[in-house]
Coordinates of C-alpha atoms and ligand atoms in Angstrom, one line a residue:
X3 CA 95.6 112.1 66.0
X4 CA 98.8 114.0 66.7
X5 CA 97.5 117.7 67.0
X6 CA 96.1 119.0 70.3
X7 CA 92.5 118.7 71.0
X8 CA 90.9 122.3 71.3
X9 CA 88.6 122.4 74.5
X10 CA 86.3 125.1 75.8
X11 CA 85.4 125.1 79.6
X12 CA 81.5 126.1 80.2
X13 CA 81.3 127.5 83.7
X14 CA 84.1 129.1 85.4
X15 CA 83.2 128.6 89.1
X16 CA 85.0 126.2 91.6
X17 CA 85.2 123.0 89.6
X18 CA 85.3 125.0 86.2
X19 CA 88.5 127.0 87.2
X20 CA 90.0 123.6 88.3
X21 CA 89.6 121.9 85.0
X22 CA 90.5 125.0 83.1
X23 CA 93.8 125.1 84.8
X24 CA 94.6 121.5 84.1
X25 CA 93.6 121.8 80.5
X26 CA 95.9 124.8 80.1
X27 CA 98.9 123.4 81.6
X28 CA 98.7 119.7 82.6
X29 CA 96.8 117.6 80.3
X30 CA 98.9 116.3 77.5
X31 CA 97.3 116.5 73.9
X32 CA 94.9 119.2 75.2
X33 CA 94.6 123.1 74.5
X34 CA 92.3 125.2 76.4
X35 CA 90.7 127.2 73.7
X36 CA 87.9 129.2 75.2
X37 CA 86.1 129.9 78.6
X38 CA 82.6 130.8 78.9
X39 CA 80.2 131.7 81.8
X40 CA 77.1 133.7 82.2
X41 CA 79.1 135.8 84.7
X42 CA 81.3 137.4 82.0
X43 CA 83.7 138.6 84.8
X44 CA 84.3 135.0 86.1
X45 CA 85.2 133.8 82.8
X46 CA 87.2 136.9 82.0
X47 CA 89.3 136.4 85.1
X48 CA 89.9 132.7 84.5
X49 CA 90.9 133.2 80.8
X50 CA 93.3 136.0 81.8
X51 CA 94.8 133.8 84.5
X52 CA 95.5 131.1 81.9
X53 CA 96.3 133.2 78.9
X54 CA 93.3 132.3 76.9
X55 CA 92.0 134.9 74.4
X56 CA 88.4 133.7 73.6
X57 CA 85.9 134.6 76.3
X58 CA 82.2 134.5 76.0
X59 CA 79.0 134.8 78.1
X60 CA 76.9 132.5 76.1
X61 CA 78.1 129.0 75.6
X62 CA 76.5 128.7 72.3
X63 CA 79.4 131.0 70.8
X64 CA 81.8 128.0 71.3
X65 CA 79.4 125.6 69.9
X66 CA 79.4 127.7 66.7
X67 CA 83.2 127.7 66.6
X68 CA 84.5 125.0 64.3
X69 CA 88.0 125.0 66.0
X70 CA 86.6 123.7 69.2
X71 CA 86.2 120.0 69.4
X72 CA 85.3 119.4 72.9
X73 CA 83.5 121.0 75.6
X74 CA 83.9 120.5 79.4
X75 CA 80.6 121.4 81.2
X76 CA 81.1 122.9 84.7
X77 CA 78.1 125.2 84.9
X78 CA 75.5 124.5 87.8
X79 CA 73.7 121.2 87.5
X80 CA 70.4 122.6 86.3
X81 CA 72.1 123.7 83.0
X82 CA 73.9 120.3 82.3
X83 CA 71.2 118.7 80.3
X84 CA 70.3 121.4 77.8
X85 CA 74.0 122.1 77.2
X86 CA 74.8 118.5 76.5
X87 CA 71.8 118.3 73.9
X88 CA 73.2 121.6 72.3
X89 CA 76.7 120.4 72.4
X90 CA 75.9 117.0 70.8
X91 CA 73.7 118.6 68.2
X92 CA 77.0 120.8 67.3
X93 CA 79.1 117.6 67.1
X94 CA 81.2 118.5 70.1
X95 CA 82.9 115.9 72.1
X96 CA 81.6 116.4 75.9
X97 CA 83.0 116.0 79.4
X98 CA 80.1 117.1 81.8
X99 CA 80.5 117.5 85.6
X100 CA 78.1 115.1 87.7
X101 CA 75.2 114.8 87.7
X102 CA 73.9 115.2 84.3
X103 CA 70.4 116.2 85.9
X104 CA 68.5 115.5 89.0
X105 CA 65.5 114.4 86.8
X106 CA 65.7 111.0 85.1
X107 CA 63.8 112.1 82.0
X108 CA 66.2 114.9 81.5
X109 CA 69.1 112.6 81.7
X110 CA 67.5 110.2 79.3
X111 CA 66.8 112.9 76.7
X112 CA 70.5 114.2 77.1
X113 CA 71.8 110.5 76.6
X114 CA 69.4 110.2 73.5
X115 CA 70.9 113.4 72.0
X116 CA 74.6 112.2 72.6
X117 CA 73.7 108.6 71.0
X118 CA 71.9 110.4 67.9
X119 CA 75.0 112.6 67.4
X120 CA 77.5 109.8 67.9
X121 CA 79.6 111.9 70.0
X122 CA 81.6 111.1 73.2
X123 CA 80.3 111.7 76.7
X124 CA 82.2 111.2 79.8
X125 CA 80.7 112.3 83.2
X126 CA 82.7 113.6 86.0
X127 CA 82.8 110.6 88.6
X128 CA 86.4 111.5 89.3
X129 CA 86.8 109.2 92.3
X130 CA 87.1 106.3 89.9
X131 CA 90.4 107.8 88.9
X132 CA 91.8 108.1 92.3
X133 CA 94.8 105.4 92.5
X134 CA 93.6 104.0 96.0
X135 CA 90.0 103.3 94.8
X136 CA 90.9 102.0 91.4
X137 CA 93.3 99.7 93.0
X138 CA 90.6 98.3 95.3
X139 CA 88.5 97.7 92.1
X140 CA 91.3 96.0 90.5
X141 CA 91.9 93.6 93.3
X142 CA 88.3 92.8 93.7
X143 CA 88.0 92.1 90.0
X144 CA 91.0 89.8 89.9
X145 CA 89.6 87.8 92.9
X146 CA 92.2 88.8 95.4
X147 CA 89.5 88.9 98.2
X148 CA 87.3 86.1 96.6
X149 CA 83.7 86.7 96.5
X150 CA 82.6 90.3 97.9
X151 CA 80.5 89.7 101.0
X152 CA 80.7 93.3 102.5
X153 CA 81.3 96.9 101.4
X154 CA 81.9 99.8 103.8
X155 CA 82.2 103.4 102.5
X156 CA 82.7 106.4 104.9
X157 CA 82.4 109.7 103.4
X158 CA 82.3 112.8 105.5
X159 CA 82.7 116.5 104.5
X160 CA 84.8 118.9 106.9
X161 CA 82.1 121.3 107.1
X162 CA 78.6 121.9 105.6
X163 CA 78.5 123.8 102.3
X164 CA 76.7 127.5 102.3
X165 CA 72.8 127.3 102.7
X166 CA 72.4 128.7 99.4
X167 CA 74.2 125.6 98.0
X168 CA 72.2 123.3 100.3
X169 CA 68.8 124.7 99.2
X170 CA 69.4 123.9 95.4
X171 CA 71.7 120.8 95.8
X172 CA 69.0 118.2 95.5
X173 CA 69.6 117.0 99.0
X174 CA 72.4 114.9 100.6
X175 CA 71.8 111.7 98.6
X176 CA 71.9 113.3 95.2
X177 CA 74.5 115.9 96.0
X178 CA 77.0 114.2 98.2
X179 CA 76.3 110.5 98.5
X180 CA 76.0 110.1 94.7
X181 CA 79.8 110.0 94.4
X182 CA 79.6 107.1 97.0
X183 CA 76.7 105.5 95.2
X184 CA 79.0 105.3 92.1
X185 CA 81.9 104.3 94.1
X186 CA 79.9 101.3 95.5
X187 CA 79.1 100.0 92.0
X188 CA 82.6 100.8 90.8
X189 CA 84.6 98.9 93.5
X190 CA 82.0 95.9 93.9
X191 CA 81.5 95.6 90.2
X192 CA 77.9 94.8 90.5
X193 CA 74.5 96.5 90.7
X194 CA 72.6 97.4 93.9
X195 CA 68.9 96.2 93.8
X196 CA 67.6 97.6 97.0
X197 CA 68.6 100.1 99.6
X198 CA 67.3 101.3 102.9
X199 CA 68.2 104.8 104.0
X200 CA 68.3 106.6 107.5
X201 CA 68.9 110.4 107.7
X202 CA 68.8 113.0 110.4
X203 CA 69.7 116.3 111.3
X204 CA 72.7 116.4 113.7
X205 CA 74.7 119.3 112.8
X206 CA 72.9 122.4 111.6
X207 CA 69.0 122.9 112.2
X208 CA 69.0 125.2 109.1
X209 CA 69.7 122.1 107.0
X210 CA 66.6 120.7 108.2
X211 CA 64.4 123.6 107.6
X212 CA 65.7 123.8 103.9
X213 CA 64.1 120.0 103.9
X214 CA 67.4 118.2 104.0
X215 CA 69.4 116.0 106.4
X216 CA 73.1 116.3 107.3
X217 CA 73.8 112.9 108.6
X218 CA 72.9 109.6 106.8
X219 CA 73.4 105.9 106.6
X220 CA 72.4 103.8 103.7
X221 CA 72.4 100.0 103.5
X222 CA 72.7 98.3 100.0
X223 CA 71.7 94.9 98.7
X224 CA 73.7 94.0 95.6
X225 CA 72.4 91.7 92.9
X226 CA 75.1 89.3 93.5
X227 CA 74.5 89.1 97.3
X228 CA 77.1 91.4 98.7
X229 CA 75.7 93.9 101.3
X230 CA 77.1 97.5 101.7
X231 CA 76.9 100.7 104.1
X232 CA 77.6 104.1 103.1
X233 CA 77.7 106.7 105.9
X234 CA 77.7 110.5 105.1
X235 CA 78.3 113.4 107.5
X236 CA 78.5 117.0 106.5
X237 CA 80.9 117.8 109.3
X238 CA 83.9 115.6 110.2
X239 CA 85.8 117.9 112.7
X240 CA 89.2 116.1 111.8
X241 CA 88.7 116.8 108.0
X242 CA 87.6 115.3 104.8
X243 CA 87.1 111.5 105.7
X244 CA 87.1 109.2 102.6
X245 CA 87.6 105.6 103.3
X246 CA 86.6 102.4 101.5
X247 CA 86.8 98.7 102.6
X248 CA 85.7 95.5 100.7
X249 CA 85.7 92.3 102.6
X250 CA 85.1 89.0 100.9
X251 CA 85.5 85.1 101.2
X252 CA 89.4 85.2 100.7
X253 CA 90.2 88.6 102.5
X254 CA 89.9 92.2 102.7
X255 CA 91.0 95.4 100.9
X256 CA 90.9 98.8 102.4
X257 CA 92.1 102.3 102.0
X258 CA 92.9 104.8 104.7
X259 CA 92.7 108.7 104.3
X260 CA 95.4 110.7 102.4
X261 CA 97.4 112.8 104.7
X262 CA 99.7 115.7 103.5
X263 CA 102.6 113.7 104.2
X264 CA 103.6 110.1 105.4
X265 CA 105.3 110.9 108.6
X266 CA 104.1 109.5 112.2
X267 CA 105.4 110.9 115.4
X268 CA 105.7 108.2 118.2
X269 CA 106.4 109.4 121.8
X270 CA 105.7 107.9 125.2
X271 CA 102.4 109.8 125.2
X272 CA 100.9 108.9 121.7
X273 CA 101.6 108.0 118.2
X274 CA 100.6 110.9 116.0
X275 CA 100.1 111.7 112.3
X276 CA 98.8 114.8 110.3
X277 CA 95.0 115.2 109.7
X278 CA 93.5 114.1 106.4
X279 CA 93.7 116.4 103.5
X280 CA 91.3 119.2 104.0
X281 CA 88.6 118.8 101.2
X282 CA 88.1 117.6 97.8
X283 CA 90.2 120.0 95.9
X284 CA 93.3 118.8 97.8
X285 CA 92.3 115.3 98.2
X286 CA 91.2 114.4 94.7
X287 CA 93.5 116.5 92.6
X288 CA 95.3 113.6 91.0
X289 CA 91.8 112.0 90.0
X290 CA 90.7 115.1 88.4
X291 CA 94.0 115.2 86.2
X292 CA 93.5 111.4 85.5
X293 CA 89.8 111.6 84.3
X294 CA 90.7 114.7 82.1
X295 CA 93.7 112.8 80.8
X296 CA 91.2 109.8 79.9
X297 CA 88.8 112.0 78.3
X298 CA 91.3 113.6 75.9
X299 CA 93.0 110.2 75.2
X300 CA 89.5 108.8 74.3
X301 CA 89.1 111.8 71.7
X302 CA 92.5 111.3 70.4
X303 CA 92.4 107.6 70.0
X304 CA 88.7 107.5 69.3
X305 CA 87.8 105.2 72.1
X306 CA 84.7 105.0 74.3
X307 CA 85.0 107.0 77.5
X308 CA 85.6 105.0 80.7
X309 CA 82.5 106.6 82.5
X310 CA 79.5 106.0 80.4
X311 CA 75.8 107.5 80.2
X312 CA 74.6 104.3 82.3
X313 CA 77.3 105.1 84.8
X314 CA 75.8 108.6 85.0
X315 CA 72.1 107.6 85.3
X316 CA 72.3 104.7 88.0
X317 CA 73.8 107.0 90.8
X318 CA 70.9 109.4 90.4
X319 CA 68.5 106.4 90.6
X320 CA 70.1 105.3 93.8
X321 CA 69.9 108.9 95.1
X322 CA 66.2 109.2 94.4
X323 CA 65.5 105.7 95.9
X324 CA 67.6 106.6 99.1
X325 CA 65.5 109.9 99.5
X326 CA 62.2 107.9 99.2
X327 CA 63.4 105.3 101.6
X328 CA 64.4 107.9 104.1
X329 CA 61.2 109.7 103.7
X330 CA 59.0 106.6 104.1
X331 CA 61.2 104.7 106.4
X332 CA 61.2 101.5 104.4
X333 CA 63.6 99.5 102.0
X334 CA 63.2 100.7 98.3
X335 CA 63.8 98.6 95.4
X336 CA 65.8 100.7 92.6
X337 CA 63.2 99.3 90.1
X338 CA 60.5 101.3 91.9
X339 CA 62.4 104.6 90.9
X340 CA 64.0 103.8 87.7
Ligands
NAD114 N1 83.2 116.0 90.5 C1 83.4 116.8 91.7 O1 84.1 116.5 92.5 C2 82.5 118.0 91.8 C3 83.1 119.1 92.6 C4 82.4 120.3 92.6 C5 81.3 120.5 91.7 N2 80.9 119.5 90.9 C6 79.8 119.8 89.8 O2 80.2 120.7 89.1 C7 79.1 121.7 88.8 C8 79.6 123.2 89.3 O3 79.8 123.2 90.7 P1 80.7 124.4 91.2 O4 80.9 124.1 92.6 O5 81.9 124.6 90.4 O6 79.7 125.5 91.1 P2 79.9 127.2 91.0 O7 78.6 127.8 91.5 O8 81.2 127.5 91.7 O9 80.2 127.3 89.5 C9 79.1 127.1 88.5 C10 79.5 128.3 87.4 O10 78.6 128.1 86.2 C11 78.2 129.4 85.8 N3 77.0 129.1 84.9 C12 75.9 128.9 85.2 N4 74.8 128.8 84.2 C13 75.8 128.8 83.2 C14 75.6 128.7 81.7 N5 74.4 128.5 81.3 N6 76.7 128.8 80.9 C15 77.9 129.2 81.4 N7 78.1 129.0 82.8 C16 77.1 129.0 83.7 C17 77.9 130.3 87.1 O11 77.9 131.5 86.7 C18 79.2 129.9 87.9 O12 80.2 130.6 87.7 C19 77.8 121.1 89.6 O13 77.1 120.3 88.8 C20 78.6 120.3 90.7 O14 77.7 119.2 91.1 C21 81.7 118.5 90.8

């Protein structure tokens, strides 16, 4: 296919504006054709900034538009499953932000609609497209560290999200750690069978009153014998902390945080470097570009997307298992939840 793929963005909030900007200017083979948001003002502003003329309040308008080939769903999580079903029935290719839903039945119904329509679906687990994490996966796959024995993921936000967000987020395991559950499967290249979660409120009592925790550790048991730990905090005072390590029979592979520059100052007092990039918009820019390039390329070359429906479902199962484990203070097999 040589002509550009016409894409509509549904939901012009934080991540929708980011993807819209990339589609308008930085993704080869794509054209941003329309923007929709139930807050018409948000879609108008986004479209005006990017020189797009088609702006709608109701996403169904882009599903009726024969010129639109693909949709990028960036609306709030509770809308994803039904928009996927409608878009699939309309024959559109679909990119959907994570997670598809917090409810497994809704996920399964959305995936069934995609299969029935024979359209593509790629889910926004962008960290798979980060060059550091991708390199770890490749090295593990090539056998560079031998048999994986231990995985360690540290994933800490610089500050908690607003309370309105916390209340509808589905909790730390489904909102925040879901990316790390995906990363665990991705870098080790194996499935988790069982996990055990500890969670507590160490930062903001208001988060506890909303029924959530702000600090959590999860241990993982993989089918092939590897063990893993993931830790999350909603507040790392030094910035966005994103590190991964896989240790195996022949060695170890690890990544450090990305900083705004590579300088290191050494004096007789200390060795100093800059703080990590502040948050996900800055830290993961390249991964957002790479994932959208991959999606558009799959449409143009009629290939299967690199993040599948199964990839979308399993981290939600893990998030639910972690919540149950934390509530009941016991190890939980994923089979109990799935
Ligand atoms: N992959 C990532 O790194 C990443 C980062 C942030 C958010 N997300 C995901 O993206 C989604 C959006 O998050 P956000 O932070 O941009 O939220 P947001 O609240 O900033 O934006 C959501 C937008 O969707 C609009 N909307 C709601 N229902 C709609 C509908 N039916 N049709 C059209 N528009 C609708 C809202 O008006 C709002 O403008 C969430 O599912 C979130 O989990 C993913």
